[in-house]
PDB file of C-alpha atoms in Angstrom:
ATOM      1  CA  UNK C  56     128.587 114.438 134.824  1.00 85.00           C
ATOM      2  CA  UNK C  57     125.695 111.976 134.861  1.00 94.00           C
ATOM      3  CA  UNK C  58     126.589 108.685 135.539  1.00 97.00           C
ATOM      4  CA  UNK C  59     124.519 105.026 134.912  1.00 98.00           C
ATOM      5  CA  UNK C  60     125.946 103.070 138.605  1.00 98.00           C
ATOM      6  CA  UNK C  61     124.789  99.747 139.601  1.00 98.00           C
ATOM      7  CA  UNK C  62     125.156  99.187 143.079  1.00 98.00           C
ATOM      8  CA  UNK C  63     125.267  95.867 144.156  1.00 98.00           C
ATOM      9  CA  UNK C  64     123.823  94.531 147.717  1.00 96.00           C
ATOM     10  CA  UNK C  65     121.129  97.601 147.148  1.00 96.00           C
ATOM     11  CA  UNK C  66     118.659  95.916 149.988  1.00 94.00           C
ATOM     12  CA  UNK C  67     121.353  96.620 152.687  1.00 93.00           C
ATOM     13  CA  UNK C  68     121.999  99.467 154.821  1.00 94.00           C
ATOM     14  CA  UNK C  69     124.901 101.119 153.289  1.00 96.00           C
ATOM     15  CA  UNK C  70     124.118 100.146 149.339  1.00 97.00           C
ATOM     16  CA  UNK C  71     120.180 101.376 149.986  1.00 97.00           C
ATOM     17  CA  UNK C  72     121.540 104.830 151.785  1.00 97.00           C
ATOM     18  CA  UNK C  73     124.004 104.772 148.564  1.00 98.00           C
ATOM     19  CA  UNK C  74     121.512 104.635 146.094  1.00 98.00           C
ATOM     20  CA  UNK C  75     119.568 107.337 147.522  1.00 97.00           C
ATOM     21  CA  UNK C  76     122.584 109.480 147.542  1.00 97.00           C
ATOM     22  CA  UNK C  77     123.338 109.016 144.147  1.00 98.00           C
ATOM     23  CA  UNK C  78     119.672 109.589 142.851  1.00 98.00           C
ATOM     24  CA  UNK C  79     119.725 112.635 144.817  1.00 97.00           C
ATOM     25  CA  UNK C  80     122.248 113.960 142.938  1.00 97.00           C
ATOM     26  CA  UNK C  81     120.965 113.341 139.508  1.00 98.00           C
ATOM     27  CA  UNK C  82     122.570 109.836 138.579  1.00 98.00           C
ATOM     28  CA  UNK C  83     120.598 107.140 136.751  1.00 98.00           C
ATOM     29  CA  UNK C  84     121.031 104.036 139.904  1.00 98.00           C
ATOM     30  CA  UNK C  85     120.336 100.354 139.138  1.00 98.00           C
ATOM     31  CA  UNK C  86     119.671  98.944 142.419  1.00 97.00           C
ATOM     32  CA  UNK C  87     120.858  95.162 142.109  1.00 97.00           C
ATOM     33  CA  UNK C  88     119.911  92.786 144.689  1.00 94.00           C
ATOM     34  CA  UNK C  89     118.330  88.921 144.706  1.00 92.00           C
ATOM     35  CA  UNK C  90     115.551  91.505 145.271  1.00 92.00           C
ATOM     36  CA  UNK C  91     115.753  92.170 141.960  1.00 94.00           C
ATOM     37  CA  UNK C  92     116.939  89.157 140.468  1.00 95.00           C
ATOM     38  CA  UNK C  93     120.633  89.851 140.185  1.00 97.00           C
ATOM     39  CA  UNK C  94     122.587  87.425 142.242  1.00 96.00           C
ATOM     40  CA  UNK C  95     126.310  87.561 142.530  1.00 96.00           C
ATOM     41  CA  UNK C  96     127.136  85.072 143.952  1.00 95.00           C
ATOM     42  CA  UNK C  97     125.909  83.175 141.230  1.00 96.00           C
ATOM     43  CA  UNK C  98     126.140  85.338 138.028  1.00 96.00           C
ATOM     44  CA  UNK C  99     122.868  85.390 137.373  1.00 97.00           C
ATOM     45  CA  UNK C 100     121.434  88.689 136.251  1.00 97.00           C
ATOM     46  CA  UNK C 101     124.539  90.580 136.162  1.00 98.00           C
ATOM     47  CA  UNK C 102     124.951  91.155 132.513  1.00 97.00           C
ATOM     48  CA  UNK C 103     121.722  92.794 132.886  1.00 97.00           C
ATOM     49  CA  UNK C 104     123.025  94.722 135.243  1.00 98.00           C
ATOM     50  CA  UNK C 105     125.446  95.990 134.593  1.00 98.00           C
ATOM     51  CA  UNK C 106     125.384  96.185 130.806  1.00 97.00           C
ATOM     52  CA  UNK C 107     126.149 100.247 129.649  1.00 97.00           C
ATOM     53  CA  UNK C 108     126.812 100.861 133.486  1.00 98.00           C
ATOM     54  CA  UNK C 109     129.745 103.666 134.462  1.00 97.00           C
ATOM     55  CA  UNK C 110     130.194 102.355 137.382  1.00 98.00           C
ATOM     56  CA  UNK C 111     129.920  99.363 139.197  1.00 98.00           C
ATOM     57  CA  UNK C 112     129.359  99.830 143.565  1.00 98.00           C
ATOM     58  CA  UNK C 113     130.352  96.226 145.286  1.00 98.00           C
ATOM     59  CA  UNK C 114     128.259  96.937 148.665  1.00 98.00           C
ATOM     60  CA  UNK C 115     127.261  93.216 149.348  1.00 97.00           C
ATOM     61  CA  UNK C 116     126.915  91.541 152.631  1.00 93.00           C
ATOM     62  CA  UNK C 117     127.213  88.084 154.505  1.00 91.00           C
ATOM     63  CA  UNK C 118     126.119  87.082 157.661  1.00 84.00           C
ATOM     64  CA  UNK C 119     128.808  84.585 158.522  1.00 81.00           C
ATOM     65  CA  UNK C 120     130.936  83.439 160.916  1.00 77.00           C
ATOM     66  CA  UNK C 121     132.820  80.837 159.709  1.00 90.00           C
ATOM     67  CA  UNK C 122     136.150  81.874 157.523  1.00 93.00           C
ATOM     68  CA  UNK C 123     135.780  79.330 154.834  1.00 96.00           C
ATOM     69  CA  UNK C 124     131.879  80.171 153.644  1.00 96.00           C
ATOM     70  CA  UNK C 125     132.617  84.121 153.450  1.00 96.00           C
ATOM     71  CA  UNK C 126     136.209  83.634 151.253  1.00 97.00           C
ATOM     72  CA  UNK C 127     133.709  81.514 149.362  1.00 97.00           C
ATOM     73  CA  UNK C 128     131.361  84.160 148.965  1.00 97.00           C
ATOM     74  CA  UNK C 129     133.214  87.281 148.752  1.00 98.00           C
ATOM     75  CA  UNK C 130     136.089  85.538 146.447  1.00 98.00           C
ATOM     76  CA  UNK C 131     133.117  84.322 144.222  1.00 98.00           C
ATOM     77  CA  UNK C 132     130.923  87.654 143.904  1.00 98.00           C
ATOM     78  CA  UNK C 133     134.311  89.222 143.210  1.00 98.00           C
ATOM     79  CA  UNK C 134     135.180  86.939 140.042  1.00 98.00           C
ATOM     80  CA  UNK C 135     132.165  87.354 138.980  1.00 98.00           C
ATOM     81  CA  UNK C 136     131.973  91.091 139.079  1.00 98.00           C
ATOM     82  CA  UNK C 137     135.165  91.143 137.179  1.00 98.00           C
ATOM     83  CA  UNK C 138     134.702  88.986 134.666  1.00 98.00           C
ATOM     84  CA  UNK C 139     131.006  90.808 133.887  1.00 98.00           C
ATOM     85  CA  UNK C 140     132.889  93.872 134.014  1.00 98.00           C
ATOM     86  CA  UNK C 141     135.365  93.289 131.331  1.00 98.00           C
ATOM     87  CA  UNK C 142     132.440  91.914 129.275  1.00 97.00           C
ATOM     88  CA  UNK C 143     130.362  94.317 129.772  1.00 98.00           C
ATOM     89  CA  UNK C 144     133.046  97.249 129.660  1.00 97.00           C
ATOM     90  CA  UNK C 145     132.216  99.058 132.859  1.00 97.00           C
ATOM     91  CA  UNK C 146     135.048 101.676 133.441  1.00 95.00           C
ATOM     92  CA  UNK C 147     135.184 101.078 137.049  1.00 97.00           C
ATOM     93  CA  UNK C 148     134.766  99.107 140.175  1.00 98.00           C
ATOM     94  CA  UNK C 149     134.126 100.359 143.691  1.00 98.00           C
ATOM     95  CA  UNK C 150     134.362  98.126 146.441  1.00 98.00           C
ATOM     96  CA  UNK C 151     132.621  99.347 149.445  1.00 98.00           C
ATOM     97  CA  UNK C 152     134.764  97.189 152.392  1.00 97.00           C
ATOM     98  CA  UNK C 153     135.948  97.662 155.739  1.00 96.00           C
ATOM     99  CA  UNK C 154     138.550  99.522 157.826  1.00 96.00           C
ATOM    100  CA  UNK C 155     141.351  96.693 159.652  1.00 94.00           C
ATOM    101  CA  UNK C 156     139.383  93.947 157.793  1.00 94.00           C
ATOM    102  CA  UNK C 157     142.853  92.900 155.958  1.00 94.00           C
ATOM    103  CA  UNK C 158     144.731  92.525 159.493  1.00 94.00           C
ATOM    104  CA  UNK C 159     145.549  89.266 160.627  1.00 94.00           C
ATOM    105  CA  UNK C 160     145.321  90.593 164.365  1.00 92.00           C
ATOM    106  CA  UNK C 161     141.943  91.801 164.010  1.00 93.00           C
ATOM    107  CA  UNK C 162     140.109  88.980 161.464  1.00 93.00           C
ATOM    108  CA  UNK C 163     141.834  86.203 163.239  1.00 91.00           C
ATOM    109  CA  UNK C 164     138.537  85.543 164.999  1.00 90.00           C
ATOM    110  CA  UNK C 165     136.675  87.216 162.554  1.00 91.00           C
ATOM    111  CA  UNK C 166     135.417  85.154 159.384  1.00 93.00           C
ATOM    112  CA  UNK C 167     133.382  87.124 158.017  1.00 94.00           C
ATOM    113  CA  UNK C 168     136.593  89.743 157.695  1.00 95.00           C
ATOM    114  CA  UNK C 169     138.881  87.384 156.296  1.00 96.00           C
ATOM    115  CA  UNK C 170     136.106  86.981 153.633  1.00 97.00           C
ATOM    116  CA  UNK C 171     136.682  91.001 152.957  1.00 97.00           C
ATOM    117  CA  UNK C 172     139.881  90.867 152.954  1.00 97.00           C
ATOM    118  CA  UNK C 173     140.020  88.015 150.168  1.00 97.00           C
ATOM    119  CA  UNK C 174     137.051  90.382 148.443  1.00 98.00           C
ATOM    120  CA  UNK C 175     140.027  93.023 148.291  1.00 97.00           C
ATOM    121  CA  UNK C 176     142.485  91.148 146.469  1.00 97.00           C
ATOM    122  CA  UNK C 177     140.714  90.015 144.031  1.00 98.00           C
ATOM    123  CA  UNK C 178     139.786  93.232 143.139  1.00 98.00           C
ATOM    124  CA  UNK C 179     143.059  94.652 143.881  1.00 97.00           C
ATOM    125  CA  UNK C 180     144.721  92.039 141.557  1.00 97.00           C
ATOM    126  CA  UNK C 181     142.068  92.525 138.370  1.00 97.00           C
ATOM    127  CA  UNK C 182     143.631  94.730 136.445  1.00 96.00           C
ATOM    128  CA  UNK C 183     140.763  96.993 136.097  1.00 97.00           C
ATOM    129  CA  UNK C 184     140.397 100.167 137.569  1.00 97.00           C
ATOM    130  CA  UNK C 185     139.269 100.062 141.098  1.00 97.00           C
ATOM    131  CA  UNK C 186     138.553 101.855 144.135  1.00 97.00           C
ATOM    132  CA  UNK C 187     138.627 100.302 147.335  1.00 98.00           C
ATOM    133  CA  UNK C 188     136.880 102.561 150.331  1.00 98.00           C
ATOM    134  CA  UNK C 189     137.446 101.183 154.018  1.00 97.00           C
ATOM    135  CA  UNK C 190     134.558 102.377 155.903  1.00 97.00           C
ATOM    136  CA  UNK C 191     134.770 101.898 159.733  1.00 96.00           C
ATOM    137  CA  UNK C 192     132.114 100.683 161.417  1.00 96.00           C
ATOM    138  CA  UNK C 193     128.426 102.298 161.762  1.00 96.00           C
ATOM    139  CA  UNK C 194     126.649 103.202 164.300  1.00 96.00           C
ATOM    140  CA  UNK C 195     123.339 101.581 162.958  1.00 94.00           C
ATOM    141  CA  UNK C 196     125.770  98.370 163.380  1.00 93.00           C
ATOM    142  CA  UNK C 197     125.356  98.632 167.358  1.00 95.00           C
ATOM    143  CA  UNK C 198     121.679  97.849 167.043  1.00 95.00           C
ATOM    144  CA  UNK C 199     122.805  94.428 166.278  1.00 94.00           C
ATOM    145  CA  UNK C 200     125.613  93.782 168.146  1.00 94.00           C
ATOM    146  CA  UNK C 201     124.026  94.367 171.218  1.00 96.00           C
ATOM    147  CA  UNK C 202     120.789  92.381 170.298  1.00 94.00           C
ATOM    148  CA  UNK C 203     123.242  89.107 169.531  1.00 92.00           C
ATOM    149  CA  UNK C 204     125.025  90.402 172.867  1.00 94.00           C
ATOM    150  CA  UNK C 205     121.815  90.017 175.106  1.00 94.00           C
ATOM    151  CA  UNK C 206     120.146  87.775 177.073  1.00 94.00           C
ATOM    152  CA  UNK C 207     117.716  89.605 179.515  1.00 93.00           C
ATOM    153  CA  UNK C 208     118.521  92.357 181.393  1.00 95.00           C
ATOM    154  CA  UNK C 209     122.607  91.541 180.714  1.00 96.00           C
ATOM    155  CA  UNK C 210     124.712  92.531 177.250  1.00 96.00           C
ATOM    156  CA  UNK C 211     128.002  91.284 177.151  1.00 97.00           C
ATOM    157  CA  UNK C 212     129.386  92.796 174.288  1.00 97.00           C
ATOM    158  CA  UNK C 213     132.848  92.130 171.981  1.00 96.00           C
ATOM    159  CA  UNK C 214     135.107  94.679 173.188  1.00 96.00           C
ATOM    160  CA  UNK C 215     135.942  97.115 169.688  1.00 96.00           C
ATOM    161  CA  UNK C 216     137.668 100.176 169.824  1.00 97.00           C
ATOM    162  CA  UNK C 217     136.464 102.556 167.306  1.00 96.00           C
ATOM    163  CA  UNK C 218     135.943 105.570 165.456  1.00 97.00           C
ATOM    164  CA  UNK C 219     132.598 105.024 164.114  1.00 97.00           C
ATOM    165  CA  UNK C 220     130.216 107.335 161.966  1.00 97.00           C
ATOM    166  CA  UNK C 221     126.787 107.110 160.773  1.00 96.00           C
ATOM    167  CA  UNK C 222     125.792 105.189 157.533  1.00 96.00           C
ATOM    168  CA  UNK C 223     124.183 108.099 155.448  1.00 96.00           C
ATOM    169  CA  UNK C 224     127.324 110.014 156.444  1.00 96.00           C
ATOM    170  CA  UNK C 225     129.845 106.855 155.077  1.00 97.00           C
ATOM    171  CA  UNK C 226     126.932 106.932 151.982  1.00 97.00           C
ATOM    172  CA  UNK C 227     128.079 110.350 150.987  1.00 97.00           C
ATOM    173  CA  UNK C 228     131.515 110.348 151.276  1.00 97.00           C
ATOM    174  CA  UNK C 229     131.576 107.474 148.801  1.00 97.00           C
ATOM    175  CA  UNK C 230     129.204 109.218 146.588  1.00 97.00           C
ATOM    176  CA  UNK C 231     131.551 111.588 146.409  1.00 97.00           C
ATOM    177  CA  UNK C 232     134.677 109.317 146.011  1.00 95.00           C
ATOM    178  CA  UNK C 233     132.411 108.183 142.690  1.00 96.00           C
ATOM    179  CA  UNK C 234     131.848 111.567 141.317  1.00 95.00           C
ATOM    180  CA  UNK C 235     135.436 112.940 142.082  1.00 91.00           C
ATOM    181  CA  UNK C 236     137.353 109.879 140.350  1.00 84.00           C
ATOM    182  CA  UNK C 237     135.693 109.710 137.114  1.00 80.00           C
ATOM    183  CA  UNK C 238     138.420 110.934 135.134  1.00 81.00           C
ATOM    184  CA  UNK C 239     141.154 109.468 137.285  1.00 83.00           C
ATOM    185  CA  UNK C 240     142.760 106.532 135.251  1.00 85.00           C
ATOM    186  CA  UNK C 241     144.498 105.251 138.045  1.00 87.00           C
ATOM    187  CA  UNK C 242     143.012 102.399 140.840  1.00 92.00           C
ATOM    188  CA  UNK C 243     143.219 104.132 144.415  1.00 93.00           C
ATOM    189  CA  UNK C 244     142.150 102.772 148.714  1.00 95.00           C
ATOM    190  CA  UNK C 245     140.887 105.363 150.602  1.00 95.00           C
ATOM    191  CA  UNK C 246     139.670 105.429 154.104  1.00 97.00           C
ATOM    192  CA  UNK C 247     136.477 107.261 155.893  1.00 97.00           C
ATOM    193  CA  UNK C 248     136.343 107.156 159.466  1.00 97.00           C
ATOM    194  CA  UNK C 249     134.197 109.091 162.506  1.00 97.00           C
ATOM    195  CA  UNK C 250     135.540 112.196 164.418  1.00 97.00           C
ATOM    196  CA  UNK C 251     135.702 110.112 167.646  1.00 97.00           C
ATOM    197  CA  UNK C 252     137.574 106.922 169.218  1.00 97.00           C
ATOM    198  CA  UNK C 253     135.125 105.307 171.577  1.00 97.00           C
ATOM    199  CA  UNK C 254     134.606 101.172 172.598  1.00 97.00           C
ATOM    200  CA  UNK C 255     131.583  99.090 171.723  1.00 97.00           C
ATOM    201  CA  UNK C 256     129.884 100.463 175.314  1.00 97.00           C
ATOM    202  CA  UNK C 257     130.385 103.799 175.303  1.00 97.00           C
ATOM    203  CA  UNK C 258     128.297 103.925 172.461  1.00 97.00           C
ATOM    204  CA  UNK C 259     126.082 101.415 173.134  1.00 96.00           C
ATOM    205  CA  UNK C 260     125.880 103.727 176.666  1.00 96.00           C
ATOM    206  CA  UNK C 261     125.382 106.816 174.658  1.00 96.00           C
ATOM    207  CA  UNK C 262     122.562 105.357 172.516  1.00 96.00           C
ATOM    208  CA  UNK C 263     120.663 103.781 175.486  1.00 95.00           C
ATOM    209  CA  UNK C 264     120.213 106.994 177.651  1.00 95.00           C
ATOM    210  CA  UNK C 265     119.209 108.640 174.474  1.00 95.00           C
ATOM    211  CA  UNK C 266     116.450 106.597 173.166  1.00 94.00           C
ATOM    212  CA  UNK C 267     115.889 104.424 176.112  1.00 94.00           C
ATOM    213  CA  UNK C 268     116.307 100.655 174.294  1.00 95.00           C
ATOM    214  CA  UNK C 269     118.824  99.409 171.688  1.00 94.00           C
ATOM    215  CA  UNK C 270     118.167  96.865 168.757  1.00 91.00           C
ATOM    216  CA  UNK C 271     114.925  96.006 170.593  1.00 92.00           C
ATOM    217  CA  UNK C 272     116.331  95.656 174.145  1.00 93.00           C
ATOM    218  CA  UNK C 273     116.793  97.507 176.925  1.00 94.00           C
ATOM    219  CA  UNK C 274     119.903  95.944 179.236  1.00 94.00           C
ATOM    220  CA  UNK C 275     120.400  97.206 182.672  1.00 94.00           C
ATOM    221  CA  UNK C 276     124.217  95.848 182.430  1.00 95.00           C
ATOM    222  CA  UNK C 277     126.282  96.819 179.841  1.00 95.00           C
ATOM    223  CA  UNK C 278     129.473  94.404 180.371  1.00 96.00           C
ATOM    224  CA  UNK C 279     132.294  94.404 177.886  1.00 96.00           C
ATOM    225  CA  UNK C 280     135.064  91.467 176.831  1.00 97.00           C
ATOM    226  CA  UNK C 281     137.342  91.224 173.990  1.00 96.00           C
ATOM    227  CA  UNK C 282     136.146  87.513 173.019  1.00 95.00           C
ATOM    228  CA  UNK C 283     136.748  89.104 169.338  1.00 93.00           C
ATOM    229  CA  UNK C 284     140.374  89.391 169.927  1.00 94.00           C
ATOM    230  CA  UNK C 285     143.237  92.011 171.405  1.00 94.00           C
ATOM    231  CA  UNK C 286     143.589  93.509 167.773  1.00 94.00           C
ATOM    232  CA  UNK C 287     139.444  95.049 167.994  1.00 94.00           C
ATOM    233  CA  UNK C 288     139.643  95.902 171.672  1.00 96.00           C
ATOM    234  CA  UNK C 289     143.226  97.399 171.038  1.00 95.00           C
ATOM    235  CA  UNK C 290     142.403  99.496 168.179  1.00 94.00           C
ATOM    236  CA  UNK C 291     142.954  97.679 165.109  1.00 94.00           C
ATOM    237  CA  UNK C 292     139.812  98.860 163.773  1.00 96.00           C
ATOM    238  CA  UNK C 293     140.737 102.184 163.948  1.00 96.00           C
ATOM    239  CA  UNK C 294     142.441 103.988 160.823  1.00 95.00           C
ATOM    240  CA  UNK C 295     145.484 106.217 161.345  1.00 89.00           C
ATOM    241  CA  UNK C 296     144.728 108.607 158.353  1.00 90.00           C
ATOM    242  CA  UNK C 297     141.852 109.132 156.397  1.00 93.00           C
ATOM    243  CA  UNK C 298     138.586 111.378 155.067  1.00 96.00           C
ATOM    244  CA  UNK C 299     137.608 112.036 158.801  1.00 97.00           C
ATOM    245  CA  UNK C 300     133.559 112.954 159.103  1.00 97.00           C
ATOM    246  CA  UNK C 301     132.598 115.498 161.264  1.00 95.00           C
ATOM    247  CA  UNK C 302     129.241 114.020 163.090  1.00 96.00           C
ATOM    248  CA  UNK C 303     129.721 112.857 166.444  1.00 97.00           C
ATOM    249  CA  UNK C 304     127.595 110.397 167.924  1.00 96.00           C
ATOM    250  CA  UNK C 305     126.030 113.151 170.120  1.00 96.00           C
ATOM    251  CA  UNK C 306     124.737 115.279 167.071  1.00 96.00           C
ATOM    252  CA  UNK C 307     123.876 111.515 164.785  1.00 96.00           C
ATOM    253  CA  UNK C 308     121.696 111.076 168.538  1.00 95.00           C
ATOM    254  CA  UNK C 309     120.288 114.187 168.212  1.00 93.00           C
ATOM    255  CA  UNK C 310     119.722 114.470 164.178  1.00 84.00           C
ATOM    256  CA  UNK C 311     117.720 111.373 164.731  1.00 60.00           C
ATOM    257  CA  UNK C 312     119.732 109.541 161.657  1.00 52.00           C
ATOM    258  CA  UNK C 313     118.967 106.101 162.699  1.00 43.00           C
TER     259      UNK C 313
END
């Protein structure tokens, strides 16, 4: 069945790789992003938005650290996508969020977490139908961490134990959670994950002595520390259960994905 979705946060990695999923397969996407003039965070442009949309995809972002600006942000896009929802009559919400992020032992130190964790419950407490998908982390996302982890030749990087997968892999599986669901009345979490359990350097490792630099730089020390917390470096991030993807990081290397 064709479906009118509006993804919100379009402009960012998983929401753009989203969209092009979903066109692929035939849907009618409204990419909605300040871009565009839709901003969430204040209301503006929703309406528009989302007005005669199926489906509604919640894939925004925030860079921030501190707790108390991203539960402002990600409390506020939330009541806003709600309350255009149920004027609007969208049948359904997906919220595109992250695997652990709900964990006091792994967002303690992490603000911008606790900010999708409060995302969550709103959601989770609308009353409308929603899905919430907990998508570990990327590994497009090690581009940055090591750049913010570098200074010359040295990366000291937050020690994270995880089973990571690629973006356009994490893209699909949601694009399928949307197409399966339709008909399903009920609001459902779900869980995508990589094949692998690895730590922020093996992967950063892997990606160096494949393409010879990461995010820009090109460390000769690759030092790990868990100045995120025990719960990342201990495996809090890492799901017990869920839709497991079958790319490694060896074949995403080799496929070129990034």
């Amino acid at each position: 069945m064709t479906m009118i979705i509006t993804v919100l946060g379009a402009a960012g990695t998983i929401g753009s790789r989203l969209a092009e999923q979903l066109e692929e397969r035939g849907h009618e996407v409204r990419r909605a992003s300040r871009r565009t003039g839709v901003d969430a965070r204040t209301g503006v442009g929703l309406r528009e938005a989302l007005g005669g949309a199926d489906v509604v995809v919640d894939c925004l972002n925030l860079e921030a650290l501190r707790a108390a600006t991203a539960r402002a942000f990600f409390e506020g896009t939330a009541q806003h996508v709600v309350r255009t929802v149920r004027q609007e009559g969208v049948g359904r919400i997906v919220c595109v969020s992250i695997a652990g992020a709900a964990d006091p032992a792994v967002n303690r130190l992490m603000g911008y977490y606790q900010g999708k964790a409060a995302q969550e419950q709103v959601y989770a407490s609308s009353g409308e139908r929603v899905t919430i998908i907990h998508s570990t982390q990327w590994f497009e996302l090690m581009d940055d961490v090591v750049r913010r982890a570098s200074i010359g030749p040295v990366s000291v990087l937050p020690t994270m134990t995880m089973a990571a997968l690629s973006a356009r892999r994490a893209a699909a599986h949601i694009a399928d959670e949307i197409e399966d669901s339709t008909d399903d009345p009920h609001s459902r979490t779900l869980t995508v994950r990589g094949p692998e359990v690895a730590t922020t350097r093996e992967i950063a490792r892997a990606i160096l002595s494949s393409r010879g630099s990461i995010g820009g730089r090109r460390p000769r020390v690759l030092w790990q520390l868990p100045y995120l917390g025990r719960g990342m470096a201990d495996g809090g991030l890492v799901p017990a259960d869920g839709i497991v993807d079958e790319l490694t990081l060896v074949q995403w290397l080799a496929d070129d994905e990034g």
